Amino acid sequence: MNAVLDTMARRRSVRAFLSEQLKEEDLQAILEAGRNAPSGGGNRTTHLFVLQNEDVLRRIQAVVERAFAGMELREDLYKSLQNSIRLSKQGGYEFFFRAPTLIIAANRKSYGNAMADTACVLENMMIAATALNVGSCWINQLHWLDENEDVRAVLHGLGVGEAETVCGGLALGYPKEENAFRVLEKGGNEVTYVR
Ligand SMILES: Cc1cc2nc3c(=O)[nH]c(=O)nc-3n(C[C@H](O)[C@H](O)[C@H](O)COP(=O)(O)O)c2cc1C
């Protein structure tokens, strides 16, 4: 099988990481894959923030947990959001699974393709990570909390601009599990042939 296709098939979300930091060459290769992603009209306005400082990661973890803990837990909310609120109220919510590297992907608030472009960047990075045996998982909590004042204050401190919105994030690290990368036995998105 083609090596790229094989890597795409083996990519799985990884949620348990070794504490060891990424090798710099692995990080740079993953970032390069993200920077090469397609973008609407060649805009390339996705702005990546690479967070590896332990104090900063702790600060982000704490502000996110406080924000979710302060929310009302309602049955009509998206299941994953309910989960974030429930775990935060209990305390010790680890929304990026203690990954040694957290990437935040922001884009222009006013740009219609912001989410689509960012998704291309993050997917390229997840495939590159898999190719290098680096675990990855899309992290959406900072997108959900993009309007939260306290979260925004921390993000501004890191350099996220007033005109930028957080579209998504990525947890990155070497996986704890030996079989972290595996091909799905069945399933996948629907295909309809018209031919
Ligand atoms: C837009 C998007 C948001 C996601 N948000 C989260 C998240 O916040 N936390 C998480 O653990 N996984 C998140 N995921 C990962 C999905 O749960 C995962 O891709 C899905 O369960 C399929 O599993 P697989 O990636 O191993 O194939 C997200 C994936 C996408 C595409």
Short mmCIF file of C-alpha atoms and ligand atoms in Angstrom, two decimals:
data_model
loop_
_atom_site.label_atom_id
_atom_site.label_comp_id
_atom_site.label_asym_id
_atom_site.label_seq_id
_atom_site.Cartn_x
_atom_site.Cartn_y
_atom_site.Cartn_z
CA MET A 1 0.00 0.00 0.00
CA ASN A 2 1.06 3.60 -0.55
CA ALA A 3 2.80 4.98 2.57
CA VAL A 4 0.68 8.16 2.78
CA LEU A 5 -2.59 6.22 2.41
CA ASP A 6 -1.42 3.74 5.00
CA THR A 7 -0.61 6.58 7.45
CA MET A 8 -4.04 8.15 6.89
CA ALA A 9 -5.71 4.82 7.59
CA ARG A 10 -3.73 4.35 10.84
CA ARG A 11 -4.39 7.83 12.25
CA ARG A 12 -6.45 7.61 15.44
CA SER A 13 -7.13 10.14 18.17
CA VAL A 14 -4.64 9.59 20.98
CA ARG A 15 -5.64 10.62 24.51
CA ALA A 16 -2.85 9.18 26.69
CA PHE A 17 0.67 10.56 26.33
CA LEU A 18 4.14 10.02 27.71
CA SER A 19 5.44 13.12 29.53
CA GLU A 20 8.54 13.20 27.29
CA GLN A 21 8.54 16.33 25.08
CA LEU A 22 8.49 16.02 21.27
CA LYS A 23 11.82 15.94 19.50
CA GLU A 24 12.31 19.30 17.83
CA GLU A 25 12.63 17.70 14.38
CA ASP A 26 9.27 15.93 14.84
CA LEU A 27 7.59 19.17 15.95
CA GLN A 28 9.03 21.11 13.02
CA ALA A 29 7.98 18.45 10.49
CA ILE A 30 4.42 18.46 11.89
CA LEU A 31 4.25 22.28 11.79
CA GLU A 32 5.56 22.27 8.22
CA ALA A 33 2.77 19.88 7.19
CA GLY A 34 0.25 22.28 8.75
CA ARG A 35 1.79 25.29 7.05
CA ASN A 36 1.51 23.52 3.68
CA ALA A 37 -2.24 22.94 4.00
CA PRO A 38 -4.60 24.31 1.36
CA SER A 39 -6.57 27.48 2.17
CA GLY A 40 -9.43 29.34 0.53
CA GLY A 41 -8.00 31.70 -2.07
CA GLY A 42 -4.52 30.92 -0.76
CA ASN A 43 -5.23 33.10 2.29
CA ARG A 44 -3.02 31.15 4.71
CA THR A 45 -4.33 33.09 7.72
CA THR A 46 -4.35 30.16 10.14
CA HIS A 47 -2.17 31.20 13.07
CA LEU A 48 -0.59 28.39 15.09
CA PHE A 49 0.52 28.77 18.70
CA VAL A 50 2.82 26.03 20.04
CA LEU A 51 2.51 25.77 23.81
CA GLN A 52 5.16 23.74 25.61
CA ASN A 53 5.80 25.82 28.71
CA GLU A 54 4.52 23.93 31.77
CA ASP A 55 3.34 27.04 33.64
CA VAL A 56 1.42 28.24 30.59
CA LEU A 57 -0.14 24.80 30.06
CA ARG A 58 -1.19 24.70 33.74
CA ARG A 59 -2.67 28.21 33.45
CA ILE A 60 -4.70 27.23 30.37
CA GLN A 61 -5.87 24.05 32.05
CA ALA A 62 -6.99 26.00 35.13
CA VAL A 63 -8.83 28.78 33.29
CA VAL A 64 -10.66 26.25 31.09
CA GLU A 65 -11.70 24.18 34.09
CA ARG A 66 -12.96 27.30 35.93
CA ALA A 67 -14.93 28.41 32.86
CA PHE A 68 -16.67 25.04 32.40
CA ALA A 69 -17.26 24.62 36.16
CA GLY A 70 -19.18 27.91 36.12
CA MET A 71 -21.56 26.73 33.37
CA GLU A 72 -24.99 25.24 33.88
CA LEU A 73 -25.12 21.52 33.07
CA ARG A 74 -28.12 21.10 30.77
CA GLU A 75 -29.39 17.96 29.02
CA ASP A 76 -29.90 19.80 25.71
CA LEU A 77 -26.18 20.67 25.40
CA TYR A 78 -23.83 18.84 23.00
CA LYS A 79 -22.74 15.61 24.76
CA SER A 80 -19.02 16.44 24.79
CA LEU A 81 -19.76 19.88 26.24
CA GLN A 82 -21.87 18.28 28.97
CA ASN A 83 -18.90 16.02 29.69
CA SER A 84 -16.51 18.99 29.97
CA ILE A 85 -18.87 20.78 32.37
CA ARG A 86 -19.46 17.67 34.49
CA LEU A 87 -15.75 16.82 34.79
CA SER A 88 -14.83 20.44 35.54
CA LYS A 89 -17.38 20.68 38.33
CA GLN A 90 -15.84 17.49 39.81
CA GLY A 91 -12.33 19.01 39.51
CA GLY A 92 -9.19 17.84 37.74
CA TYR A 93 -10.53 18.13 34.17
CA GLU A 94 -7.66 17.48 31.74
CA PHE A 95 -9.01 18.69 28.41
CA PHE A 96 -5.75 18.13 26.53
CA PHE A 97 -4.90 14.92 28.35
CA ARG A 98 -1.62 16.26 29.82
CA ALA A 99 -0.04 16.22 26.36
CA PRO A 100 3.42 17.82 26.52
CA THR A 101 2.56 20.01 23.51
CA LEU A 102 -0.70 21.86 22.90
CA ILE A 103 -1.22 23.63 19.59
CA ILE A 104 -3.83 26.36 19.36
CA ALA A 105 -5.07 27.19 15.87
CA ALA A 106 -6.61 30.64 15.42
CA ASN A 107 -7.89 32.39 12.34
CA ARG A 108 -9.46 35.73 11.37
CA LYS A 109 -12.92 36.25 12.92
CA SER A 110 -14.15 37.96 9.78
CA TYR A 111 -12.95 35.26 7.37
CA GLY A 112 -15.65 32.90 6.03
CA ASN A 113 -13.26 29.99 5.47
CA ALA A 114 -11.65 30.28 8.91
CA MET A 115 -12.92 26.93 10.18
CA ALA A 116 -12.44 25.07 6.88
CA ASP A 117 -8.86 26.30 6.47
CA THR A 118 -7.99 25.51 10.07
CA ALA A 119 -9.43 21.99 9.75
CA CYS A 120 -7.16 21.40 6.73
CA VAL A 121 -4.16 22.57 8.75
CA LEU A 122 -5.02 20.40 11.74
CA GLU A 123 -5.70 17.31 9.63
CA ASN A 124 -2.40 17.72 7.76
CA MET A 125 -0.68 17.93 11.14
CA MET A 126 -2.46 14.85 12.50
CA ILE A 127 -1.41 12.80 9.49
CA ALA A 128 2.17 14.06 9.71
CA ALA A 129 2.18 13.24 13.43
CA THR A 130 0.98 9.68 12.73
CA ALA A 131 3.72 9.24 10.13
CA LEU A 132 6.26 10.13 12.84
CA ASN A 133 4.64 7.97 15.55
CA VAL A 134 3.49 11.09 17.39
CA GLY A 135 0.01 10.87 18.93
CA SER A 136 -2.47 13.63 18.19
CA CYS A 137 -6.01 14.59 19.08
CA TRP A 138 -8.16 17.51 17.98
CA ILE A 139 -8.96 19.64 21.04
CA ASN A 140 -12.08 21.77 20.75
CA GLN A 141 -12.53 23.28 24.23
CA LEU A 142 -10.71 26.54 23.50
CA HIS A 143 -12.96 26.98 20.45
CA TRP A 144 -16.07 26.54 22.61
CA LEU A 145 -14.70 29.00 25.17
CA ASP A 146 -13.49 31.55 22.63
CA GLU A 147 -16.01 34.13 23.90
CA ASN A 148 -15.23 33.55 27.57
CA GLU A 149 -13.59 36.69 29.00
CA ASP A 150 -11.11 34.93 31.30
CA VAL A 151 -10.06 32.45 28.62
CA ARG A 152 -9.66 35.24 26.08
CA ALA A 153 -7.50 37.20 28.53
CA VAL A 154 -5.11 34.26 28.83
CA LEU A 155 -5.12 33.72 25.05
CA HIS A 156 -4.40 37.43 24.45
CA GLY A 157 -1.46 37.08 26.80
CA LEU A 158 -0.10 34.38 24.48
CA GLY A 159 -0.50 36.55 21.40
CA VAL A 160 -3.95 35.63 20.04
CA GLY A 161 -5.07 38.87 18.41
CA GLU A 162 -8.32 40.80 18.99
CA ALA A 163 -9.32 40.04 15.38
CA GLU A 164 -8.60 36.30 15.76
CA THR A 165 -10.83 33.46 16.87
CA VAL A 166 -9.70 30.06 18.11
CA CYS A 167 -10.98 27.48 15.61
CA GLY A 168 -9.42 24.40 17.18
CA GLY A 169 -6.42 22.86 18.81
CA LEU A 170 -4.24 19.79 18.84
CA ALA A 171 -2.76 17.72 21.65
CA LEU A 172 0.59 16.22 20.60
CA GLY A 173 2.90 13.76 22.28
CA TYR A 174 4.30 10.26 22.10
CA PRO A 175 1.51 7.77 22.85
CA LYS A 176 1.38 5.73 26.04
CA GLU A 177 -0.44 2.86 24.35
CA GLU A 178 1.43 0.50 22.06
CA ASN A 179 -1.47 0.13 19.63
CA ALA A 180 -2.31 3.84 19.45
CA PHE A 181 -2.23 3.77 15.65
CA ARG A 182 -4.59 1.25 14.12
CA VAL A 183 -6.84 0.83 11.12
CA LEU A 184 -10.59 1.02 11.77
CA GLU A 185 -12.20 -2.39 11.45
CA LYS A 186 -15.29 -0.90 9.83
CA GLY A 187 -17.16 2.35 9.53
CA GLY A 188 -16.12 5.66 8.07
CA ASN A 189 -18.05 8.37 6.29
CA GLU A 190 -20.82 7.48 3.88
CA VAL A 191 -20.16 7.32 0.15
CA THR A 192 -22.90 7.49 -2.50
CA TYR A 193 -21.90 6.60 -6.04
CA VAL A 194 -23.70 8.24 -8.95
CA ARG A 195 -22.14 6.84 -12.09
C1 LIG B 1 -14.03 19.00 14.90
C2 LIG B 1 -13.53 17.95 15.87
C3 LIG B 1 -13.54 18.22 17.24
C4 LIG B 1 -13.05 17.29 18.13
N1 LIG B 1 -12.95 17.62 19.46
C5 LIG B 1 -12.40 16.75 20.32
C6 LIG B 1 -12.18 17.14 21.67
O1 LIG B 1 -12.42 18.27 22.07
N2 LIG B 1 -11.65 16.22 22.51
C7 LIG B 1 -11.34 14.95 22.10
O2 LIG B 1 -10.87 14.16 22.91
N3 LIG B 1 -11.50 14.57 20.81
C8 LIG B 1 -12.01 15.44 19.92
N4 LIG B 1 -12.14 15.09 18.58
C9 LIG B 1 -11.72 13.75 18.15
C10 LIG B 1 -12.93 12.85 17.82
O3 LIG B 1 -13.58 12.49 19.01
C11 LIG B 1 -12.42 11.64 17.04
O4 LIG B 1 -11.86 12.07 15.82
C12 LIG B 1 -13.52 10.64 16.75
O5 LIG B 1 -14.01 10.07 17.93
C13 LIG B 1 -13.06 9.51 15.82
O6 LIG B 1 -11.94 8.82 16.35
P1 LIG B 1 -10.53 8.74 15.59
O7 LIG B 1 -10.01 10.16 15.47
O8 LIG B 1 -9.68 7.89 16.47
O9 LIG B 1 -10.77 8.15 14.24
C14 LIG B 1 -12.60 16.02 17.67
C15 LIG B 1 -12.59 15.76 16.29
C16 LIG B 1 -13.02 16.73 15.40
C17 LIG B 1 -12.92 16.45 13.93
#
